[in-house]
Short mmCIF file of C-alpha atoms in Angstrom, two decimals:
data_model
loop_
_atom_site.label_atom_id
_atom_site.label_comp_id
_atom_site.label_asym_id
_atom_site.label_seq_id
_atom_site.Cartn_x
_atom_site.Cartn_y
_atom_site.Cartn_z
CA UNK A 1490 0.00 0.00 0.00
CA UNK A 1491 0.98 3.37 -0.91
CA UNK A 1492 0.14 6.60 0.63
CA UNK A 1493 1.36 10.13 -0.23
CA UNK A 1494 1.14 13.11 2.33
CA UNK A 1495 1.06 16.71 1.02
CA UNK A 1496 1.70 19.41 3.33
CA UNK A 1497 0.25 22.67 2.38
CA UNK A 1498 2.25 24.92 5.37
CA UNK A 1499 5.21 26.94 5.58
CA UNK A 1500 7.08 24.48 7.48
CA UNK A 1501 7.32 26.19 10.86
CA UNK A 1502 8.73 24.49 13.79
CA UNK A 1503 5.87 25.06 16.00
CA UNK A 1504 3.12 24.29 13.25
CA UNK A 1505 0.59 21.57 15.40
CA UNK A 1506 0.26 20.62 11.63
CA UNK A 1507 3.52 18.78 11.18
CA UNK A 1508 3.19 16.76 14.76
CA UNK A 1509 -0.11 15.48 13.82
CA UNK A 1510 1.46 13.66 10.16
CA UNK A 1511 4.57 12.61 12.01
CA UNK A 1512 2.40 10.89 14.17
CA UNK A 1513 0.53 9.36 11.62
CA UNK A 1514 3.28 9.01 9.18
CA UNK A 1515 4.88 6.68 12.15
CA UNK A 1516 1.92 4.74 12.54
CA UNK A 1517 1.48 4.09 9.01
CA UNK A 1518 5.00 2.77 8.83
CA UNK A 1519 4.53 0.50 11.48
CA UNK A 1520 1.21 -1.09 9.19
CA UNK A 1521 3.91 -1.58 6.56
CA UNK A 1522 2.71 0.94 4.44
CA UNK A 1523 4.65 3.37 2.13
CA UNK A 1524 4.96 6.56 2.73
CA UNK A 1525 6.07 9.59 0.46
CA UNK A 1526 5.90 13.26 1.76
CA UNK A 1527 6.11 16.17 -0.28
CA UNK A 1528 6.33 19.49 1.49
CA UNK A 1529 4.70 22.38 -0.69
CA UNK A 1530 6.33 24.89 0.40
CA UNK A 1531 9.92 23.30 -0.49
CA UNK A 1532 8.54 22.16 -3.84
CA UNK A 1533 6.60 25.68 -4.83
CA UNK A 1534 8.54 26.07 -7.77
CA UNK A 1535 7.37 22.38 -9.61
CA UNK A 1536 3.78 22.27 -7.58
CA UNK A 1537 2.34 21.65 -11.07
CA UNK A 1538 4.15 18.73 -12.08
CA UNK A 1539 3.32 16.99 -8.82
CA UNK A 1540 0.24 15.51 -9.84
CA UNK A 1541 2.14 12.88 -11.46
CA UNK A 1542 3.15 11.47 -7.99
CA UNK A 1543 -0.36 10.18 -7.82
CA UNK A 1544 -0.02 7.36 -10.46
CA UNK A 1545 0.96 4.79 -7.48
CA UNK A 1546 -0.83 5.96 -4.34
CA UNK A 1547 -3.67 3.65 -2.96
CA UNK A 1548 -4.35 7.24 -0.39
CA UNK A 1549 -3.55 10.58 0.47
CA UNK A 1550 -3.21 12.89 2.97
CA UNK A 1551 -4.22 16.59 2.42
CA UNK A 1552 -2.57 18.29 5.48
CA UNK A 1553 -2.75 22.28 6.00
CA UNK A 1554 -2.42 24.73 8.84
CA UNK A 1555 -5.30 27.83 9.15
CA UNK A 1556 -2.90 30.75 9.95
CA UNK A 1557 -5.22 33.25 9.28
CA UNK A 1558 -7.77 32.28 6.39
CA UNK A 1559 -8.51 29.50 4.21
CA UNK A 1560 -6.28 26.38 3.56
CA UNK A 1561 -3.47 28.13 2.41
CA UNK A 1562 -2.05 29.08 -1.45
CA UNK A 1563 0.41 25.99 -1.73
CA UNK A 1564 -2.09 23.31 -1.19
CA UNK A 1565 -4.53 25.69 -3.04
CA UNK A 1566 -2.31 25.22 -6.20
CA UNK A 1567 -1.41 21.96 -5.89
CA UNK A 1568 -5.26 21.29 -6.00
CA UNK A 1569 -5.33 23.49 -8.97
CA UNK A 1570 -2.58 21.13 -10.54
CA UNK A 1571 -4.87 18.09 -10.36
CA UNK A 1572 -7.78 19.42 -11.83
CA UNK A 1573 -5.65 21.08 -14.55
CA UNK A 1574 -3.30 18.27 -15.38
CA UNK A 1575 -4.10 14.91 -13.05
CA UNK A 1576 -5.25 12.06 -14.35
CA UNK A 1577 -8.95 12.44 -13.48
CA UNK A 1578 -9.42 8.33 -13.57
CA UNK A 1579 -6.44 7.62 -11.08
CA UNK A 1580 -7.90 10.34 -8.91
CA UNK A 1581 -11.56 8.66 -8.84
CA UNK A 1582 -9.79 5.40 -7.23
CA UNK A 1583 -7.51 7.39 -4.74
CA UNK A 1584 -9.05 7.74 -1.00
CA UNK A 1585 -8.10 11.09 0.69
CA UNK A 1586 -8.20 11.81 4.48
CA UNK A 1587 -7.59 15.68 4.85
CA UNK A 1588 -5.80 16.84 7.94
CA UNK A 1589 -6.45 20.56 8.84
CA UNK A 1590 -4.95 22.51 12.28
CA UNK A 1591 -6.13 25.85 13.37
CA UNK A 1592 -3.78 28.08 15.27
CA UNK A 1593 -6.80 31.13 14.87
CA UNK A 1594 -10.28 29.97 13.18
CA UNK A 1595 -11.22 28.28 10.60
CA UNK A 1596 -10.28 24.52 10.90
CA UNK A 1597 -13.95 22.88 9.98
CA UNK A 1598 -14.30 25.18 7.03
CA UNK A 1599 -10.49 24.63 6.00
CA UNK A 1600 -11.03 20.33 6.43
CA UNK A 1601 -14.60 20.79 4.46
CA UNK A 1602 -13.36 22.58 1.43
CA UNK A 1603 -10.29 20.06 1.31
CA UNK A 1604 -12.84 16.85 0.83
CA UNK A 1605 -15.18 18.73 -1.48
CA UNK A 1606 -12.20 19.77 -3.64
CA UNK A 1607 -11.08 16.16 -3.47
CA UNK A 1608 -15.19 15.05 -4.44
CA UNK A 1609 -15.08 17.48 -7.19
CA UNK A 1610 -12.11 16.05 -8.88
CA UNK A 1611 -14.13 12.48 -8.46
CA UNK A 1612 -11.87 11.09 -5.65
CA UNK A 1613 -12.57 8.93 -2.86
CA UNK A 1614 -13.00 10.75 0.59
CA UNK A 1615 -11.79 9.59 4.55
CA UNK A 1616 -12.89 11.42 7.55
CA UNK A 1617 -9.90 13.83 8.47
CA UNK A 1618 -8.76 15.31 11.49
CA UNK A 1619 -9.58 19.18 12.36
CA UNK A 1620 -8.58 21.53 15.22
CA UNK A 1621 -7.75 24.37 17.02
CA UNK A 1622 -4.02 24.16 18.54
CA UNK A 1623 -2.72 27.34 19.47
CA UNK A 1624 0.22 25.82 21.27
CA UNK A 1625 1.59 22.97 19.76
CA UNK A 1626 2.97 21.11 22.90
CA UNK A 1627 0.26 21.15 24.25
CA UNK A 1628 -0.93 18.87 21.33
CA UNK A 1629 2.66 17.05 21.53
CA UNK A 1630 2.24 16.51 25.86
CA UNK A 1631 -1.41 15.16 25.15
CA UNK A 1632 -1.40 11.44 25.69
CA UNK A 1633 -5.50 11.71 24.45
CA UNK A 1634 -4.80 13.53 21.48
CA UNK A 1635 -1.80 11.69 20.54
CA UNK A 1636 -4.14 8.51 20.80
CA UNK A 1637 -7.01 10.45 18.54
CA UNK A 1638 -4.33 10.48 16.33
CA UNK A 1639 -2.87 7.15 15.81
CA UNK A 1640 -6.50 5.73 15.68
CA UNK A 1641 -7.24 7.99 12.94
CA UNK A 1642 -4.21 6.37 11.36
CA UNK A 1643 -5.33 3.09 11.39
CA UNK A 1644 -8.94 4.10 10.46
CA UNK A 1645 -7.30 5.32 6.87
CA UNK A 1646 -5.42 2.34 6.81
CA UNK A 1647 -8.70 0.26 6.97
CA UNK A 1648 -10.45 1.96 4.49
CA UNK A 1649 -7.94 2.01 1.98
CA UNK A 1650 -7.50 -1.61 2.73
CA UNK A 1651 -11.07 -2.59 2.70
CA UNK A 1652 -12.10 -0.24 -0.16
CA UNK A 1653 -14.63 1.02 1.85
CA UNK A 1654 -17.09 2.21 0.15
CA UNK A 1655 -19.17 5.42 0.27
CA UNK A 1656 -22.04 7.02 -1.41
CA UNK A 1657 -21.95 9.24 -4.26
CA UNK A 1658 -22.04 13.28 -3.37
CA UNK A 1659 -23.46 15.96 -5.56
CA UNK A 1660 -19.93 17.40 -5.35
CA UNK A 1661 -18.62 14.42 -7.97
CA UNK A 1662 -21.54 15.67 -10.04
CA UNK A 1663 -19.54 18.72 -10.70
CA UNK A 1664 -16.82 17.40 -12.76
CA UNK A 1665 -19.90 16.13 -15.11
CA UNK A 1666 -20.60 19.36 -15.94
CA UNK A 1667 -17.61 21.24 -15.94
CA UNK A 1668 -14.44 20.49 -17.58
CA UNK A 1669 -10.79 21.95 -18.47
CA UNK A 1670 -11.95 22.21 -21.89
CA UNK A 1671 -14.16 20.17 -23.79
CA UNK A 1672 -12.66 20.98 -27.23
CA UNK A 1673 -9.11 19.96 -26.06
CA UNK A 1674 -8.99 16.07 -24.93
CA UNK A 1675 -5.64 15.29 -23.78
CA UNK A 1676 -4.26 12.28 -22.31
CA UNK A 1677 -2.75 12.18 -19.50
CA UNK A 1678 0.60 11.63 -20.76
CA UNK A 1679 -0.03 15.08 -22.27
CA UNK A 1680 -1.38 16.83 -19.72
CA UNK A 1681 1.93 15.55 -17.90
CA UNK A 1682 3.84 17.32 -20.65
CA UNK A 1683 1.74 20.25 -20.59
CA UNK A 1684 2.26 20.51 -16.46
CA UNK A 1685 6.10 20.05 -17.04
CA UNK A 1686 5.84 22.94 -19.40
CA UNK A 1687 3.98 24.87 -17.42
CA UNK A 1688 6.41 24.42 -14.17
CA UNK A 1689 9.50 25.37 -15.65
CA UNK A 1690 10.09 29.33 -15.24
CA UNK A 1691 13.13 29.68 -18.54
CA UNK A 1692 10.17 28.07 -20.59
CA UNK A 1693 7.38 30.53 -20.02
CA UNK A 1694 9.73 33.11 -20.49
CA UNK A 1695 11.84 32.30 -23.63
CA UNK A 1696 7.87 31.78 -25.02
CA UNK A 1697 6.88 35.25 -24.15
CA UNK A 1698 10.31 36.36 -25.53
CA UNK A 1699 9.21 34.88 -28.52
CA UNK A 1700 5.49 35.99 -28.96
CA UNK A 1701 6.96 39.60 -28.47
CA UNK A 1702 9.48 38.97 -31.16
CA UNK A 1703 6.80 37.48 -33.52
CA UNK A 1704 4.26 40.24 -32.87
CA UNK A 1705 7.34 42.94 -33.63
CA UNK A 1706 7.95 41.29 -36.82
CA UNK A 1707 4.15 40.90 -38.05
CA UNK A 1708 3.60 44.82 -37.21
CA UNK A 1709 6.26 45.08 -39.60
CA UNK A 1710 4.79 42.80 -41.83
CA UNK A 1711 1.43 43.68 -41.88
CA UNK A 1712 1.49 45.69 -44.92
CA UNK A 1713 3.33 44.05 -47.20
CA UNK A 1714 1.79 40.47 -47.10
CA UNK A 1715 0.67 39.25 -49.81
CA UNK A 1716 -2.12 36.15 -50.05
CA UNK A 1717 0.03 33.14 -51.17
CA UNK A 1718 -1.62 30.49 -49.09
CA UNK A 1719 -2.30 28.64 -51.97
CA UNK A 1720 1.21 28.00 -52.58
CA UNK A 1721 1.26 25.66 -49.99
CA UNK A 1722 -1.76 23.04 -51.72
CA UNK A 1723 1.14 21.07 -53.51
CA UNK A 1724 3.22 20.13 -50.47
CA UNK A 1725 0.06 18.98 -48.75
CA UNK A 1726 -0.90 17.33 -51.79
CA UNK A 1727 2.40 15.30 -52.45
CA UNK A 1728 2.81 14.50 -48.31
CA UNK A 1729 -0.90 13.23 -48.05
CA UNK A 1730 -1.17 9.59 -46.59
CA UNK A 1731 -5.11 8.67 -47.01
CA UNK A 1732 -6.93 6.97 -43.55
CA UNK A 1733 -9.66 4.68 -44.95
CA UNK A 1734 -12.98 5.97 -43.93
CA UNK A 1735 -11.34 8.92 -41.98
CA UNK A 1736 -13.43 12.37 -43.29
CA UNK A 1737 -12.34 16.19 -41.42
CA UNK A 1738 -12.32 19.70 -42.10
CA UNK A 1739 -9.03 21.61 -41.05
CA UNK A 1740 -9.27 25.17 -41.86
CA UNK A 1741 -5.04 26.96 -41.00
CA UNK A 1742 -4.93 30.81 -40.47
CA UNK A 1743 -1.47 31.31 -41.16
CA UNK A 1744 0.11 34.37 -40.10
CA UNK A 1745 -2.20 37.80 -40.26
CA UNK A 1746 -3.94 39.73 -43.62
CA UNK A 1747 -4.07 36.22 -45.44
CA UNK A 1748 -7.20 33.88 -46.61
CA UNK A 1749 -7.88 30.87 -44.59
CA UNK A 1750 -6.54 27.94 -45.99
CA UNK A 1751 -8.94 24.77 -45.95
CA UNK A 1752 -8.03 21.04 -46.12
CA UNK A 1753 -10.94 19.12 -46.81
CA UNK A 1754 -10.23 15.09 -46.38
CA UNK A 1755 -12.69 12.68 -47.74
CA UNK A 1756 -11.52 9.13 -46.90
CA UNK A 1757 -8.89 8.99 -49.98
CA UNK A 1758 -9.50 12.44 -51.60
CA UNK A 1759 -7.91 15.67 -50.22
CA UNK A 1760 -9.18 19.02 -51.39
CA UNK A 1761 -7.27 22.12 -50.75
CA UNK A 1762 -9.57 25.53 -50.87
CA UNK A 1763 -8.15 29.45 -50.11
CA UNK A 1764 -11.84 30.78 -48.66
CA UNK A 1765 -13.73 30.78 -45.71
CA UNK A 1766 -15.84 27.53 -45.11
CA UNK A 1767 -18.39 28.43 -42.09
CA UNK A 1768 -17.56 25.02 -39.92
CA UNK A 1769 -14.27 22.96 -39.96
CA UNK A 1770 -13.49 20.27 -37.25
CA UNK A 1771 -10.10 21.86 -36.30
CA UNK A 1772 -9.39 25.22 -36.61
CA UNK A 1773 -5.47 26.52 -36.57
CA UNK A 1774 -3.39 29.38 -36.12
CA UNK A 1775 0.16 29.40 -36.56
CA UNK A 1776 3.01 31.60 -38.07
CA UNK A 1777 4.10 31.03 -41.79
CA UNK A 1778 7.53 30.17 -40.20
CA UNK A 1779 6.17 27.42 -37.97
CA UNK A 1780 4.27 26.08 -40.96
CA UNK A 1781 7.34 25.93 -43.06
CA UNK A 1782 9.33 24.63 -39.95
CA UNK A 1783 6.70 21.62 -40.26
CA UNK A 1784 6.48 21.13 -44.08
CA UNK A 1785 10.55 20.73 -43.87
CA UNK A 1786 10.38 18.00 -41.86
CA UNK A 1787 11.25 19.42 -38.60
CA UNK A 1788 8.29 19.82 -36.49
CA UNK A 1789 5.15 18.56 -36.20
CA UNK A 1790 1.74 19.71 -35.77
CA UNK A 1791 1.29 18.10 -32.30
CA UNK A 1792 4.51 19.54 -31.08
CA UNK A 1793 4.03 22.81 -32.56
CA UNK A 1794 0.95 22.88 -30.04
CA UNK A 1795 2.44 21.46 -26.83
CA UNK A 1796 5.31 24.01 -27.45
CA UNK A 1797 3.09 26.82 -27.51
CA UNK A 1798 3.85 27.69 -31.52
CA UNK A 1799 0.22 27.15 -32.80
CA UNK A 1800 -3.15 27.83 -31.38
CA UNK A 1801 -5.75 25.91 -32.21
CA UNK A 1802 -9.88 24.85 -31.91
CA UNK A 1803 -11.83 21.78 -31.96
CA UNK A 1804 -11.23 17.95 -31.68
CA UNK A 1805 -8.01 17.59 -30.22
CA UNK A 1806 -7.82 14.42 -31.18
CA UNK A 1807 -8.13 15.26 -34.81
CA UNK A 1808 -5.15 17.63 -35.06
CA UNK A 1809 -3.16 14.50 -33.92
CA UNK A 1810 -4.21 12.83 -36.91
CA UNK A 1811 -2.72 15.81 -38.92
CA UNK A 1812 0.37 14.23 -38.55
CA UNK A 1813 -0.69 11.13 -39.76
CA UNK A 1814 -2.48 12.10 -42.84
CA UNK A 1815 0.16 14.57 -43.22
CA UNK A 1816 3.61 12.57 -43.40
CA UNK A 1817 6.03 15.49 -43.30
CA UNK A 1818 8.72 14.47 -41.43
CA UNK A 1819 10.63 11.73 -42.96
CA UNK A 1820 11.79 8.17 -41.00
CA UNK A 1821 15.01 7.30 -40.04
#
């Protein structure tokens, strides 16, 4: 059995927060269980990538400390994280037993919002632990606490044991209804990719470097483009790789002033149209550069994307096929 504590404080030596999962962390050990502990506040720099550490827990522990409002912004954007880029199916088997001390006031509202965040992202819950320390030894020289503790510990071991199971709450509804995006459908090896991306500062940056440079150079541009769109129906034409019974509607904007360019497939024919059709399954927009990067072989549609190069609307799904139907890049 695996279980993974995350600890949403700022690490304080006198935080009644960090006795209570030693305690339990101990206990847990003893039951032969696993333990991994990630500490938010150590790890706010890659708090978006940590969703991944989910793929082999059987339970979690959601532990924060009320300083002086709500559960705090590091466990705040780690929950962010797994609604952004977790993997919404491991969540719904993962149990979660949230942990929340007070050292002012808030604890019950702090420990409720935990398991409906948890229910909204379709995961299991565990009753938690909640309360008002102000002191913290007097938590640590409290032989009845310390026991309310450890029996909590072995009441999460039992129900992630046991699977214990629980009925459905109108939170879980939620994540029917509302979802990251319903035109983008990434797996979540992507959305991995995408939280890597998103986590590293030198990235973000050298990408808004590079939007500045682009939108420089297209000012510049902007009046003397010329509509040759068209131009590009031949190396579509001579790279096209037919998909028996596959029919879509791609319609590129490439770069600013110029016609849309349409690729109509139909199973083994491809038509390629410079107007406006009113609905296409995949809409893209992308620099003439970045277009020509991909015709040459050296990118790819789908990488063009996760990189931040191209923008793009519809079936995400479909714009992976691009590549296939598409065979640019040659195999070595």
């Amino acid at each position: 059995m695996n279980v993974n504590i995350y600890y949403g404080g700022r690490g304080l030596m006198d935080d009644p927060t960090l006795f209570v999962i030693n305690k339990m962390q101990e206990v847990l050990e003893e039951l032969n269980v696993k333990v991994e502990r990630y500490m938010l506040n150590e790890l706010k720099n890659t708090i978006t990538t940590l969703p991944q550490t989910l793929k082999e827990a059987d339970g979690i522990i959601l532990a924060t400390t009320v300083e002086w409002y709500g559960i705090g912004g590091y466990m705040q954007q780690f929950l962010d994280a797994c609604w952004l880029y977790g993997d919404k199916e491991k969540i719904s088997k993962i149990y979660m037993c949230p942990i929340v001390m007070s050292t002012t006031y808030g604890e019950r509202e702090g420990k409720l919002n935990l398991s409906t965040a948890w229910e909204i992202l379709g995961g299991l819950p565990c009753s938690g632990i909640c309360g008002y320390i102000a002191d913290a030894t007097t938590l640590e020289l409290n032989d009845a606490y310390v026991g309310l503790i450890e029996k909590k510990a072995e009441n999460v071991y039992r129900t992630i044991k046991q699977k214990i199971v629980s009925f459905p709450a109108s939170n879980q509804a939620v994540r029917q209804k509302v979802s990251v995006s319903k035109n983008i459908d990434l797996t979540p090896q992507e959305s991995e990719q995408l939280s890597q991306y998103a986590a590293d500062d030198s990235y973000v940056q050298r990408q808004k470097e590079d939007i500045q440079e682009l939108a420089s150079m297209f000012r510049g541009m902007m009046n003397h483009e010329t509509d040759d769109s068209s131009a590009y129906s031949r190396d579509f034409e001579n790279h096209f790789q037919p998909i028996p019974g596959y029919k879509a509607v791609y319609k590129l904007l490439i770069g600013t002033g110029k016609k849309p360019f349409v690729l109509q497939v139909n199973t083994k024919d491809l038509t390629c149209l410079t107007e406006n059709v009113e609905k296409a399954d995949v809409e893209i927009q992308l620099s003439e550069d970045i277009l020509n990067e991909i015709i040459a072989g050296r990118m790819t549609f789908q990488r063009a994307f996760m990189g931040g190069d191209m923008k793009m609307k519809g079936d995400f799904k479909m714009l992976r096929t691009m590549d296939d139907l598409f065979q640019f890049m040659e195999e070595k």
